[in-house]
């Protein structure tokens, strides 16, 4: 329902009013979930789906660059956490 309200998904309705989703709908939801999980705001997801193919490519390239930067930052944080864990382990705190 959230993606419906956000204008990203338009499910088909059965006679009884229940939502019916196609395989394409489910693939779109899966893709949107991955974009969201990697930090893409809903407004940019909307912009992506409204864009022409060339602009979509640019949007994805820009997002990929941000994701790579986030991964590098997280990797540095993980190294520090691992270092601290090792310090406590060597001091016998574990």
Short mmCIF file of C-alpha atoms in Angstrom, two decimals:
data_model
loop_
_atom_site.label_atom_id
_atom_site.label_comp_id
_atom_site.label_asym_id
_atom_site.label_seq_id
_atom_site.Cartn_x
_atom_site.Cartn_y
_atom_site.Cartn_z
CA UNK A 1 0.00 0.00 0.00
CA UNK A 2 2.88 2.35 0.78
CA UNK A 3 4.26 2.08 -2.76
CA UNK A 4 0.74 2.58 -4.10
CA UNK A 5 0.34 5.81 -2.12
CA UNK A 6 3.81 6.89 -3.21
CA UNK A 7 2.76 6.50 -6.84
CA UNK A 8 5.27 3.74 -7.55
CA UNK A 9 2.87 0.87 -8.04
CA UNK A 10 -0.57 0.55 -9.52
CA UNK A 11 -1.99 -2.89 -8.73
CA UNK A 12 -4.82 -4.41 -10.66
CA UNK A 13 -8.02 -5.14 -8.77
CA UNK A 14 -9.93 -8.39 -8.85
CA UNK A 15 -13.73 -8.34 -8.95
CA UNK A 16 -13.77 -8.69 -5.16
CA UNK A 17 -11.54 -5.60 -4.81
CA UNK A 18 -8.41 -7.50 -3.79
CA UNK A 19 -5.14 -6.29 -5.21
CA UNK A 20 -3.57 -8.43 -7.91
CA UNK A 21 0.09 -8.05 -8.76
CA UNK A 22 1.86 -9.20 -11.90
CA UNK A 23 5.39 -10.58 -12.00
CA UNK A 24 6.48 -7.18 -13.34
CA UNK A 25 4.87 -5.50 -10.32
CA UNK A 26 6.74 -7.83 -7.97
CA UNK A 27 10.03 -7.21 -9.78
CA UNK A 28 9.44 -3.47 -9.46
CA UNK A 29 8.75 -3.79 -5.73
CA UNK A 30 11.93 -5.84 -5.29
CA UNK A 31 13.97 -3.22 -7.18
CA UNK A 32 12.41 -0.35 -5.21
CA UNK A 33 13.19 -2.17 -1.96
CA UNK A 34 16.85 -2.49 -2.99
CA UNK A 35 17.01 1.19 -3.91
CA UNK A 36 15.43 2.13 -0.58
CA UNK A 37 17.73 -0.25 1.35
CA UNK A 38 20.69 1.55 -0.18
CA UNK A 39 19.38 4.93 0.88
CA UNK A 40 17.62 6.28 -2.20
CA UNK A 41 14.84 8.67 -1.15
CA UNK A 42 11.32 8.01 -2.44
CA UNK A 43 11.40 11.27 -4.42
CA UNK A 44 14.44 9.98 -6.34
CA UNK A 45 12.78 6.59 -6.89
CA UNK A 46 9.78 8.43 -8.34
CA UNK A 47 12.11 10.53 -10.50
CA UNK A 48 13.82 7.35 -11.72
CA UNK A 49 10.56 5.74 -12.86
CA UNK A 50 9.37 8.97 -14.51
CA UNK A 51 12.66 9.43 -16.39
CA UNK A 52 13.74 8.47 -19.88
CA UNK A 53 16.31 5.63 -20.18
CA UNK A 54 19.32 7.97 -20.48
CA UNK A 55 18.32 9.87 -17.37
CA UNK A 56 17.61 6.60 -15.54
CA UNK A 57 21.18 5.54 -16.26
CA UNK A 58 22.50 8.80 -14.82
CA UNK A 59 20.30 8.48 -11.71
CA UNK A 60 21.59 4.94 -11.13
CA UNK A 61 25.21 5.97 -11.67
CA UNK A 62 24.88 8.79 -9.14
CA UNK A 63 23.17 6.51 -6.65
CA UNK A 64 25.82 3.83 -7.14
CA UNK A 65 28.51 6.39 -6.37
CA UNK A 66 26.76 7.28 -3.10
CA UNK A 67 26.35 3.59 -2.20
CA UNK A 68 30.05 2.91 -2.83
CA UNK A 69 30.96 5.88 -0.63
CA UNK A 70 28.63 4.61 2.11
CA UNK A 71 30.17 1.13 1.89
CA UNK A 72 33.67 2.59 2.22
CA UNK A 73 32.60 4.62 5.25
CA UNK A 74 30.98 1.57 6.85
CA UNK A 75 34.08 -0.52 6.13
CA UNK A 76 36.18 2.04 7.99
CA UNK A 77 33.77 1.99 10.92
CA UNK A 78 33.85 -1.81 10.95
CA UNK A 79 37.65 -1.78 11.04
CA UNK A 80 37.55 0.47 14.10
CA UNK A 81 34.97 -1.75 15.81
CA UNK A 82 37.08 -4.83 15.08
CA UNK A 83 40.15 -3.04 16.45
CA UNK A 84 38.31 -2.21 19.68
CA UNK A 85 37.02 -5.78 20.00
CA UNK A 86 40.57 -7.06 19.60
CA UNK A 87 41.82 -4.62 22.27
CA UNK A 88 39.21 -5.85 24.76
CA UNK A 89 39.97 -9.46 23.90
CA UNK A 90 43.69 -8.97 24.48
CA UNK A 91 42.98 -7.29 27.82
CA UNK A 92 40.94 -10.28 28.91
CA UNK A 93 37.54 -8.56 28.99
CA UNK A 94 35.88 -11.23 26.89
#
